[in-house]
Coordinates of C-alpha atoms in Angstrom, one line a residue:
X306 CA -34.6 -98.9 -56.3
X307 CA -34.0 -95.7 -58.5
X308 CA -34.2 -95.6 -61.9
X309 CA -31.1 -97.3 -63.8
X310 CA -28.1 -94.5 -63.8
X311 CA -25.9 -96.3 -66.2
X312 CA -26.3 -93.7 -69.3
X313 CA -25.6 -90.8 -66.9
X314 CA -21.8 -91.2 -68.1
X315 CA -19.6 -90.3 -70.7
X316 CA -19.2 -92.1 -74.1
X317 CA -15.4 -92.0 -73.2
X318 CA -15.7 -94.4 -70.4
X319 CA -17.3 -97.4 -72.6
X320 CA -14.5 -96.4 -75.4
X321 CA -11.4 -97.2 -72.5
X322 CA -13.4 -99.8 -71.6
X323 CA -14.2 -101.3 -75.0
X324 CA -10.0 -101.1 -75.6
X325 CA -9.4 -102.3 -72.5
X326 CA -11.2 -105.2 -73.2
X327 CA -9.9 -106.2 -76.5
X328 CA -5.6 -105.7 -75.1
X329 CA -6.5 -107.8 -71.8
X330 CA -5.6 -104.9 -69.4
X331 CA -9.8 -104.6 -68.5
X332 CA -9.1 -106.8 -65.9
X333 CA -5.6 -105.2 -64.1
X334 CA -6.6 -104.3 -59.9
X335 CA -6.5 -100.6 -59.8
X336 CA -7.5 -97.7 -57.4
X337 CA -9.4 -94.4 -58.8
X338 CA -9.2 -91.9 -56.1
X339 CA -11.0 -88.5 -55.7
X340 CA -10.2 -85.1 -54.8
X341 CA -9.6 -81.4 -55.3
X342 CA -6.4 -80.1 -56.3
X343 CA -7.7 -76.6 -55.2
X344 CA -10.5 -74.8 -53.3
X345 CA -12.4 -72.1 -55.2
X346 CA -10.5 -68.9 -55.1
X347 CA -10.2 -67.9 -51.4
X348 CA -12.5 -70.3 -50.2
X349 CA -11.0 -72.0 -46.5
X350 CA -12.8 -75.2 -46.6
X351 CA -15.2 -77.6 -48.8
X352 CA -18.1 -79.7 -47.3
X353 CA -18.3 -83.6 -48.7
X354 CA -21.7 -84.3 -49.7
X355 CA -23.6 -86.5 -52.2
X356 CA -21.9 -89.7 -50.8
X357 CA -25.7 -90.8 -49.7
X358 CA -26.8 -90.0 -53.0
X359 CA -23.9 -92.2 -54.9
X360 CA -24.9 -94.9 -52.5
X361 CA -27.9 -94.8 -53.7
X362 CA -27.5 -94.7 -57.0
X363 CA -24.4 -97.8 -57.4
X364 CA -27.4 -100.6 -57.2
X365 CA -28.8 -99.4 -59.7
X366 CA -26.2 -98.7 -62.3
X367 CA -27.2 -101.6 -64.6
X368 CA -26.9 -101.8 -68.5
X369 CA -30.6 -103.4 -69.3
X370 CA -32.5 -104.2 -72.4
X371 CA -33.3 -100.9 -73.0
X372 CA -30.0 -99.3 -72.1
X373 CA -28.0 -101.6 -74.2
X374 CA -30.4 -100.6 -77.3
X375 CA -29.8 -96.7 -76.7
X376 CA -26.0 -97.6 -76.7
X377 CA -26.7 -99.6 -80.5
X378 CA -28.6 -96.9 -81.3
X379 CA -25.8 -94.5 -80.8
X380 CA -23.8 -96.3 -82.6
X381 CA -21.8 -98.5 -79.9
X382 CA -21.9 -101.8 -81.8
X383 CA -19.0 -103.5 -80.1
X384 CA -20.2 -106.8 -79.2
X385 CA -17.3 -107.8 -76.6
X386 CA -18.2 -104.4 -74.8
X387 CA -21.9 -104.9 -75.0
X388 CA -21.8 -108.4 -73.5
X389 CA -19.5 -107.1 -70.8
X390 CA -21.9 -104.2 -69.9
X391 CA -25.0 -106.6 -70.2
X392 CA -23.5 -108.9 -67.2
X393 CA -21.9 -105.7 -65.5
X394 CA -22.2 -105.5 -61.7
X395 CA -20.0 -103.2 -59.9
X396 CA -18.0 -106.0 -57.1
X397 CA -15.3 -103.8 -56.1
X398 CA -14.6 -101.7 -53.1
X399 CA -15.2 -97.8 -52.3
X400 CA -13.7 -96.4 -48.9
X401 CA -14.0 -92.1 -48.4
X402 CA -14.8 -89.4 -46.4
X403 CA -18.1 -89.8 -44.1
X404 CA -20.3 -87.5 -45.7
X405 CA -20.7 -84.0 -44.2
X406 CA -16.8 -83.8 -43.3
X407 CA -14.7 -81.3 -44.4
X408 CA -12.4 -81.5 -47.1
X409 CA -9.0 -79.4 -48.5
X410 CA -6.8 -79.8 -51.2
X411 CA -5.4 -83.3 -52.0
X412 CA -8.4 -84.9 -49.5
X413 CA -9.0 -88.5 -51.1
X414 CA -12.9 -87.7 -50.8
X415 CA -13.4 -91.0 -52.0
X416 CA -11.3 -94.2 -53.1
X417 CA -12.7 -97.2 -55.7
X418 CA -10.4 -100.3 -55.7
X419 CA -11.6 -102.3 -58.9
X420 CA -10.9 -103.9 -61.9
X421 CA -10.1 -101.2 -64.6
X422 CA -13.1 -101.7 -66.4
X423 CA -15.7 -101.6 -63.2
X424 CA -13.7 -98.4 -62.1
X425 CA -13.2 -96.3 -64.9
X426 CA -17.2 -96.7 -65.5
X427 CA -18.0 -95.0 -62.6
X428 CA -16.0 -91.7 -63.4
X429 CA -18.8 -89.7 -64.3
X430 CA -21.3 -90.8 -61.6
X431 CA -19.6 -90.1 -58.8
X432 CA -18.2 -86.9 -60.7
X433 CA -21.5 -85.7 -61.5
X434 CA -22.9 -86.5 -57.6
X435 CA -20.2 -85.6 -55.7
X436 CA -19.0 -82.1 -57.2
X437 CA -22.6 -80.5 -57.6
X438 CA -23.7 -81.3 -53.8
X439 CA -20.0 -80.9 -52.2
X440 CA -20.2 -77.4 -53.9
X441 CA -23.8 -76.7 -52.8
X442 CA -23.1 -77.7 -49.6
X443 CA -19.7 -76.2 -49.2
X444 CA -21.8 -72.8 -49.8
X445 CA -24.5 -73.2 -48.0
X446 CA -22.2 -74.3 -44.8
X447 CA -20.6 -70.3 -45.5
X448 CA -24.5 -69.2 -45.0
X449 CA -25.0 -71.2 -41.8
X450 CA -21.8 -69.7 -40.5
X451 CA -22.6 -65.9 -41.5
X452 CA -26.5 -66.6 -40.2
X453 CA -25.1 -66.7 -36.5
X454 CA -28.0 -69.5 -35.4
X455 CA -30.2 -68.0 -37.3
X456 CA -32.1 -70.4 -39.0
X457 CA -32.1 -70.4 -43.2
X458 CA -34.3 -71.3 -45.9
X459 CA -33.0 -73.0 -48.9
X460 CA -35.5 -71.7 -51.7
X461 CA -33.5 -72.3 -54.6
X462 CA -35.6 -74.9 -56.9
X463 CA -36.5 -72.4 -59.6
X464 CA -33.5 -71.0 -60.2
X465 CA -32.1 -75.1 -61.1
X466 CA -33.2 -77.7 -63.0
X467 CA -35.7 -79.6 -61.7
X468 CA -33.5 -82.8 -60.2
X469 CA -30.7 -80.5 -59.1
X470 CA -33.3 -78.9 -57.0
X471 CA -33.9 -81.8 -55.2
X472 CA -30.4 -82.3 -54.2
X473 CA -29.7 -79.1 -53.5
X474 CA -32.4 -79.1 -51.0
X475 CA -31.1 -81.8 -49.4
X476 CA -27.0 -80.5 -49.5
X477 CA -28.2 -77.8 -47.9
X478 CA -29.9 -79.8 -45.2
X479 CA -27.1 -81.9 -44.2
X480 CA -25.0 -78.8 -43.2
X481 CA -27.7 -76.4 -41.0
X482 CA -30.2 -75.4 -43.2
X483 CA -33.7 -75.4 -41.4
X484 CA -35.8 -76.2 -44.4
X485 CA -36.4 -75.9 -47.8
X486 CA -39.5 -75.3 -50.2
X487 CA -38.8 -78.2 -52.4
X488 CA -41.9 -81.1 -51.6
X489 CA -39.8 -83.5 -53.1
X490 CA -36.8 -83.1 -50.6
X491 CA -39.5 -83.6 -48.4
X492 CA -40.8 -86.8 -49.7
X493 CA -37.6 -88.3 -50.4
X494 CA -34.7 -87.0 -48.0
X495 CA -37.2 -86.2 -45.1
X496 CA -36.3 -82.2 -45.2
X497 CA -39.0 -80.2 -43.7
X498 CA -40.5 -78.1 -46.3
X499 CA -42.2 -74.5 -45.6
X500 CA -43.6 -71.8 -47.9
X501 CA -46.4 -69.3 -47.6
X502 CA -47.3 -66.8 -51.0
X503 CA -45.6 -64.8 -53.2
X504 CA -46.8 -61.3 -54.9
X505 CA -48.9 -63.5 -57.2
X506 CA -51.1 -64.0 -54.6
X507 CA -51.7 -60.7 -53.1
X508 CA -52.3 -58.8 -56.4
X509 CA -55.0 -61.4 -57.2
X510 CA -56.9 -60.2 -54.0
X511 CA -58.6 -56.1 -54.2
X512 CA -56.5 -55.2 -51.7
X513 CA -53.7 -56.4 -49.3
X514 CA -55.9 -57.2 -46.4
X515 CA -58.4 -59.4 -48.4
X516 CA -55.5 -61.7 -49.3
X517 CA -54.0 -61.6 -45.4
X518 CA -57.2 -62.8 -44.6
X519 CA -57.8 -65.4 -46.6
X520 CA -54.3 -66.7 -45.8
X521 CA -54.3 -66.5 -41.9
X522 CA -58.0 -68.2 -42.7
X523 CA -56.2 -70.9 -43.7
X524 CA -53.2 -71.2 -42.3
X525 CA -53.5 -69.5 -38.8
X526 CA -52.0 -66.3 -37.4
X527 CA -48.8 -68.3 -36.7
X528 CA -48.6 -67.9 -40.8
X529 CA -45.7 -65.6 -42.5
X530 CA -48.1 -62.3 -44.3
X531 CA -45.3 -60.9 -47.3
X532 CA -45.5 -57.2 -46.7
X533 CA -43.9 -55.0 -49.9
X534 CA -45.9 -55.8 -52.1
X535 CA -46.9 -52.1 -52.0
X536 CA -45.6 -49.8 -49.4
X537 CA -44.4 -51.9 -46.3
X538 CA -45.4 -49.6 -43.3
X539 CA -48.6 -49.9 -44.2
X540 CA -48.1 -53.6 -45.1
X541 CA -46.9 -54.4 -41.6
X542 CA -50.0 -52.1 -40.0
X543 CA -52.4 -54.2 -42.2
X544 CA -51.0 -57.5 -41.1
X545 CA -51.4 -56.9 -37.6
X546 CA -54.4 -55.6 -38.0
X547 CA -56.1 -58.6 -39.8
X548 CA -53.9 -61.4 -37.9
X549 CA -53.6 -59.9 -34.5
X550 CA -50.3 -59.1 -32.5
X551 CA -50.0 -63.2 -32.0
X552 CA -49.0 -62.8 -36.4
X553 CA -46.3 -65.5 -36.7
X554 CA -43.8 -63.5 -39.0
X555 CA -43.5 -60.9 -42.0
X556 CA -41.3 -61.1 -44.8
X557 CA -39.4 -58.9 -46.4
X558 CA -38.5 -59.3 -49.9
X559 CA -36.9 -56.1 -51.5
X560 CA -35.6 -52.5 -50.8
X561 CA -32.7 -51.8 -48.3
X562 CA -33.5 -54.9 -46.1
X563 CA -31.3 -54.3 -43.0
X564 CA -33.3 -50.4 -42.9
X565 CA -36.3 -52.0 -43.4
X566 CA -35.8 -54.5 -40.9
X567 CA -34.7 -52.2 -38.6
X568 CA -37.9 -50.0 -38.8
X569 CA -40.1 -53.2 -39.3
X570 CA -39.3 -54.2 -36.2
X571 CA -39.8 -50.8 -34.2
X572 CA -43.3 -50.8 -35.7
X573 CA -44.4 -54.5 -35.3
X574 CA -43.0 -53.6 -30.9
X575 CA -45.2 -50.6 -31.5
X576 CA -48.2 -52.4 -32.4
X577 CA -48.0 -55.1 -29.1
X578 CA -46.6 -57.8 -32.1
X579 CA -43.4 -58.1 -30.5
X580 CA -42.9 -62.0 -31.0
X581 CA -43.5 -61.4 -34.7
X582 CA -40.5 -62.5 -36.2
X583 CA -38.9 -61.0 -39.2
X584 CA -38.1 -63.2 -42.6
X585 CA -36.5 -61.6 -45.3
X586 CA -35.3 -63.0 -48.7
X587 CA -34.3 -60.7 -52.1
X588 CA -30.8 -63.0 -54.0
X589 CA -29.2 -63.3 -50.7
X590 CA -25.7 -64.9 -50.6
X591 CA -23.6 -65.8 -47.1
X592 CA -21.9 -61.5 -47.5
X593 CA -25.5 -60.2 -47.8
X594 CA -26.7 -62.5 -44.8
X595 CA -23.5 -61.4 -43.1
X596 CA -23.9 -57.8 -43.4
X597 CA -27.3 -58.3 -42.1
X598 CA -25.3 -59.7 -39.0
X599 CA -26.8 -56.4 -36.8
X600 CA -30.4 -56.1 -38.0
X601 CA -33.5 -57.2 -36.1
X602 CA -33.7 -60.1 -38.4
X603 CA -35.1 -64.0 -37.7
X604 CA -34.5 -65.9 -40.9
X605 CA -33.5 -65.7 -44.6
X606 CA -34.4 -67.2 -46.9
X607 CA -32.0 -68.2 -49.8
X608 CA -32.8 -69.1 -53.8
X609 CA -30.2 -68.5 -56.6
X610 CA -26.8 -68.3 -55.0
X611 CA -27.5 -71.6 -53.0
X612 CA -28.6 -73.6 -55.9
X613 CA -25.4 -72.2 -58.1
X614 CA -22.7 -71.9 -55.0
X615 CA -22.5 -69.1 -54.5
X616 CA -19.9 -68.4 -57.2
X617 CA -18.8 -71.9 -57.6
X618 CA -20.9 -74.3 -58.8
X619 CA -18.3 -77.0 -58.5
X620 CA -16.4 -78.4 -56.5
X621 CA -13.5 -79.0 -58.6
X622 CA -13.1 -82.6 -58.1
X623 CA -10.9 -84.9 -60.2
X624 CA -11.3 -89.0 -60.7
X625 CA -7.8 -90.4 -61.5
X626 CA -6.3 -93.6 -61.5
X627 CA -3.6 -93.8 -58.6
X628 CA -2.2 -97.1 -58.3
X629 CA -2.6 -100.5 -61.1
X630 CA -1.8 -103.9 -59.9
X631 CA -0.3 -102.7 -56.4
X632 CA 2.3 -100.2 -58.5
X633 CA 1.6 -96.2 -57.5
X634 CA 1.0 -94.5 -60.9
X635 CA 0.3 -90.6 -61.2
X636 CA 0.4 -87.7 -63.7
X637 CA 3.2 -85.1 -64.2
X638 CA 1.1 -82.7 -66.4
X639 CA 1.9 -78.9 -65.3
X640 CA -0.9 -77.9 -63.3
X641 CA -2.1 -81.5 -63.4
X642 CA 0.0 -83.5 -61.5
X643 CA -1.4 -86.3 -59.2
X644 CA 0.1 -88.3 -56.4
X645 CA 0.5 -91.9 -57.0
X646 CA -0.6 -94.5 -54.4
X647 CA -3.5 -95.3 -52.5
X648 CA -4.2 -92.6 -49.8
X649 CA -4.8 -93.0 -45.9
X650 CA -5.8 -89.7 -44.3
X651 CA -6.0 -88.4 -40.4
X652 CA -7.4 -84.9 -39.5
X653 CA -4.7 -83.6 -36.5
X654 CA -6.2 -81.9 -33.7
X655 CA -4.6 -79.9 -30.9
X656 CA -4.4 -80.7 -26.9
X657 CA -7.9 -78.6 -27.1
X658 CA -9.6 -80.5 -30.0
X659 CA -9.2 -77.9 -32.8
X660 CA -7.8 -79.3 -36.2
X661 CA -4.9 -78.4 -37.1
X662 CA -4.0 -80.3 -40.4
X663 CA -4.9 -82.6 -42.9
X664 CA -2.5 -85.7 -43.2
X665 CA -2.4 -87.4 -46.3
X666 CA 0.1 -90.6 -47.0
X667 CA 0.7 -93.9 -49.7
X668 CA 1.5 -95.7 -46.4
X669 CA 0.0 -96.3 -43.0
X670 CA 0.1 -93.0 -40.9
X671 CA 1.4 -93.4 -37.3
X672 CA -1.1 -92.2 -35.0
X673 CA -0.9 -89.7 -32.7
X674 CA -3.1 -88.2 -29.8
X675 CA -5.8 -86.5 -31.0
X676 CA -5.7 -88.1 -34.9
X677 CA -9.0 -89.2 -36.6
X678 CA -9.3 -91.1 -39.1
X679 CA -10.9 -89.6 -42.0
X680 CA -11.0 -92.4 -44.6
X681 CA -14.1 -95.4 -43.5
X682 CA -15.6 -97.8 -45.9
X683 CA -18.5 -97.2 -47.5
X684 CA -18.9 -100.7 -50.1
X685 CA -17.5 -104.3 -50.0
X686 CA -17.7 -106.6 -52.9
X687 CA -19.7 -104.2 -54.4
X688 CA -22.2 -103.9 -51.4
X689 CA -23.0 -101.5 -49.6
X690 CA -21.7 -101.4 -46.2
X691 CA -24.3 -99.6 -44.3
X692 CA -27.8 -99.4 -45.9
X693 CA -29.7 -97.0 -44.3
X694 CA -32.5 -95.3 -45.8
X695 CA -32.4 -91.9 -47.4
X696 CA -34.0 -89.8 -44.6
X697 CA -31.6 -91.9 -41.8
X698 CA -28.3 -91.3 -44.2
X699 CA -29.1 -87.4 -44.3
X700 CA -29.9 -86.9 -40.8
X701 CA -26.5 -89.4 -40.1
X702 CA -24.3 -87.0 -42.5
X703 CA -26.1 -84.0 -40.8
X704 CA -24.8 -84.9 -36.8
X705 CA -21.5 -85.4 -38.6
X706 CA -20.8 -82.5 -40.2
X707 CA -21.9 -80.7 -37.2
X708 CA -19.5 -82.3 -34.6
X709 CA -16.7 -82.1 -37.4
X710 CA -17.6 -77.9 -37.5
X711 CA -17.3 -77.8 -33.8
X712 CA -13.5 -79.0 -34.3
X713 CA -12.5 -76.1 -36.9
X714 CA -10.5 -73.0 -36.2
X715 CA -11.9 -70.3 -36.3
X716 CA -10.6 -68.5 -38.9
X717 CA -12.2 -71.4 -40.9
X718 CA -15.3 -69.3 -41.0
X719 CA -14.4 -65.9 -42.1
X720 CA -16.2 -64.7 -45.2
X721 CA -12.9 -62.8 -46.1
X722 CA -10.5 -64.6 -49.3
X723 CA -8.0 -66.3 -47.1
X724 CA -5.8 -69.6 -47.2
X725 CA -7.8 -72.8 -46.2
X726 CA -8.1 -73.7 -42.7
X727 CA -5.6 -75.9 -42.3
X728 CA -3.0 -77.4 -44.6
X729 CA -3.0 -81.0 -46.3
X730 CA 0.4 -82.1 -45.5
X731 CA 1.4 -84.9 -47.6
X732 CA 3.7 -87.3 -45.9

C-alpha cells in the first residue's frame, strides 16, 4: 500500500466537513462530479489519465496517529472532526471515464456518490491526480500524433519535481510514448526506461572517440553515440569509425536539427551506416516534432514541454457537488455555471465508426446504433472494482486510449487552434 495521502488536501475540506458535522447535513447522499468547463485555448481534445493513480491512492487515504497529530499541530483541535477523521473510510461509490479516453467540455470524467463529508474530502486528491496527468497526457497524445509512428522519448524528470516525474513518465506511456528515462516509472508502472550520456560524459574523456569507446565498450554498437558535442560531421565520422557501420543511432541535440538531420543522414549512407538511425532532442514540443515531419529523423526525444504540457499544465478540471439527497443542485456564477444532476454520457459514432459527439444527460440516454457508453464503475462501497496492479492498469488504459484514437476525426489531430473535435451536446 502507498504511503497515507490523507494530508495531500486542502484545509478547506476538514473546515466544510468540521461544519457539516456540527448542523447534521455531514451525512446528506450527494454526487461530486468532475469535468472541464473548457479545453486549453484551441486545444481539440483532452486525454483522461491519473484514474490508475487515484485508485491507487483511495486505500490509502487514512487519518492515522501521526496524521491526526499534524492536524493538532496545525491547529485543527475540533474533537467531533477529529474522531470522524480517525474512523474515516471512504464507503461510497465512484463511476468515470475509463482511463486513456478522451474527454471535451462538460465530460463527467469522474462521478463520487457519497455522504457529504466522505465526498467533499476527496476534492483535492482527485484534483491534484487527475488535472496534472490528464494535462500531461493530453500533450503528449499531440506529440504521438505530430511524430507520425515515430517513436518518442519522454525525458522530462529534471525539468519537474521529483514525484511529478514519475507520473509524467507514466501519462505519457499510456498514450504512445515508447519510453522514458525515469527508473522509477520503470520500477513502478512497468515503462521501459532508455538513456545513453550526455555532454558530461564526453568532455570528461581527451577526446570524442576515447569516450565512444568506452561507451560502445559497454553498451555495444547497437548503443546511441551523442555527436555535437563539438562539430558534428566530424562527430558522426568518429562514431562510425570507433562503433562500425552496425552503430545503433546518433543523436542530435542542438543547431538547426531538421538541416542537420538531413546532412547527418547523407553522411552516415556515405559511410555504409545506413541502418543507423537518427535521435534528436533540443526543448522539443508536438510543432517542433511536427515541422520535423520531412527530415530523415527516427526518434525524439522530449523533456520540458512534456513534463509542463506543453503550454498547459492543467487540465482545468473542476470538482462540484451536482445533486444532494436525489435533488439536482448546480451553480449560476457567470462563467461558473454548473449543470445540476447526475451525468450519464455516450460517445456517438457514425455508420463508419468515427465519433461524432459527446452526449451528456441528468437522465438515462436512449441508445442508438453506434453509442458507447463512456461512464463504467470504477469503486463500490468504497472498493475498488477492478484491482489490477499498477503495470496491468497502465498497459489496460494504454489499449484503450489507443482503440478510442482510432475512432476520432481527423481533424481531431491538427496542431492548428481549432474547435474541439466534436461537440458535448447536453440533452
Amino acid at each position: 500500500m502507498p504511503p497515507a495521502t490523507a494530508l495531500l488536501t486542502d484545509r478547506y475540506e476538514l473546515t466544510m466537513v468540521a461544519a457539516a458535522l456540527a448542523d447534521g447535513t455531514a451525512d446528506r447522499d450527494c454526487v461530486f462530479e468532475v469535468f472541464s468547463r473548457r479545453l486549453p485555448h484551441g486545444r481539440r481534445y483532452g486525454v483522461v489519465a491519473g484514474t490508475g493513480r487515484l485508485l491507487e491512492a483511495l486505500p490509502a487515504f487514512r487519518f492515522g496517529d501521526e496524521e491526526l497529530a499534524t492536524l493538532r499541530a496545525q491547529g485543527v483541535t475540533d474533537a467531533r472532526l477529529l474522531d470522524w477523521l480517525a474512523d474515516f473510510r471512504f464507503g461510497g461509490d465512484v463511476d468515470g471515464y475509463a482511463e486513456g479516453e478522451f474527454f471535451f467540455p462538460g465530460s463527467p470524467v469522474l462521478t463520487v456518490r457519497a455522504s457529504f463529508a466522505e465526498g467533499v474530502l476527496l476534492e483535492t486528491l482527485v484534483l491534484s491526480i487527475l488535472n496534472h496527468d490528464s494535462a500531461i497526457a493530453s500533450a503528449a497524445a499531440r506529440m504521438v500524433g505530430a511524430a507520425c509512428d515515430r517513436p518518442c522519448i519522454e525525458m522530462g524528470s529534471r525539468r519537474t519535481h521529483e514525484q511529478a516525474a514519475v507520473s509524467a513518465a507514466r501519462a505519457a506511456s499510456l498514450v504512445g510514448f515508447a519510453s522514458s528515462s525515469n527508473l522509477e516509472a520503470g520500477r513502478r508502472y512497468g515503462v521501459p526506461t532508455t538513456g545513453t550520456s550526455a555532454h558530461a560524459f564526453t568532455l570528461l574523456h581527451d577526446d570524442e572517440a576515447a569516450a565512444f569507446r568506452a561507451q560502445v565498450a559497454t553498451l555495444g554498437t547497437g548503443t546511441t553515440l551523442l555527436v555535437d558535442t563539438y562539430d558534428v560531421e566530424q562527430g558522426i565520422r568518429t562514431a562510425v569509425e570507433v562503433a562500425g557501420p552496425e552503430l545503433g543511432a546518433i543523436r542530435l541535440d542542438s543547431g538547426d536539427l531538421p538541416t542537420l538531420a538531413t546532412r547527418a543522414r547523407a553522411l552516415l549512407d556515405s559511410l555504409g551506416a545506413t541502418k543507423t538511425r537518427i535521435i534528436v532532442t533540443s526543448d522539443l514540443d508536438e510543432y517542433a516534432i511536427a515541422g520535423l515531419m520531412a527530415a530523415p529523423v527516427d526518434g525524439y526525444g522530449v523533456g520540458t514541454s512534456l513534463v509542463t504540457g506543453s503550454g498547459a499544465p492543467t487540465a482545468g478540471m473542476v470538482y462540484k457537488l451536482v445533486e444532494r439527497d436525489g435533488v439536482p443542485v448546480a451553480k449560476r456564477s457567470e462563467g461558473k455555471n454548473s449543470v445540476g444532476g447526475r451525468k450519464h454520457a455516450v460517445r456517438r459514432h457514425d455508420a463508419s465508426g468515427t465519433a461524432t459527439a459527446e452526449i451528456v444527460c441528468a437522465q438515462p440516454i436512449e441508445p442508438q446504433d453506434g453509442d458507447r457508453e463512456l461512464v463504467v464503475e470504477l469503486v463500490r462501497d468504497g472498493r475498488v472494482c477492478r484491482e489490477l496492479s499498477p503495470p496491468d492498469a497502465l498497459a489496460e488504459a494504454r489499449e484503450h486510449h489507443g482503440r478510442v484514437r482510432a475512432t476520432m476525426p481527423a481533424e481531431a489531430f491538427a496542431l492548428s487552434r481549432g474547435d474541439c473535435a466534436i461537440d458535448t451536446v447536453h440533452a
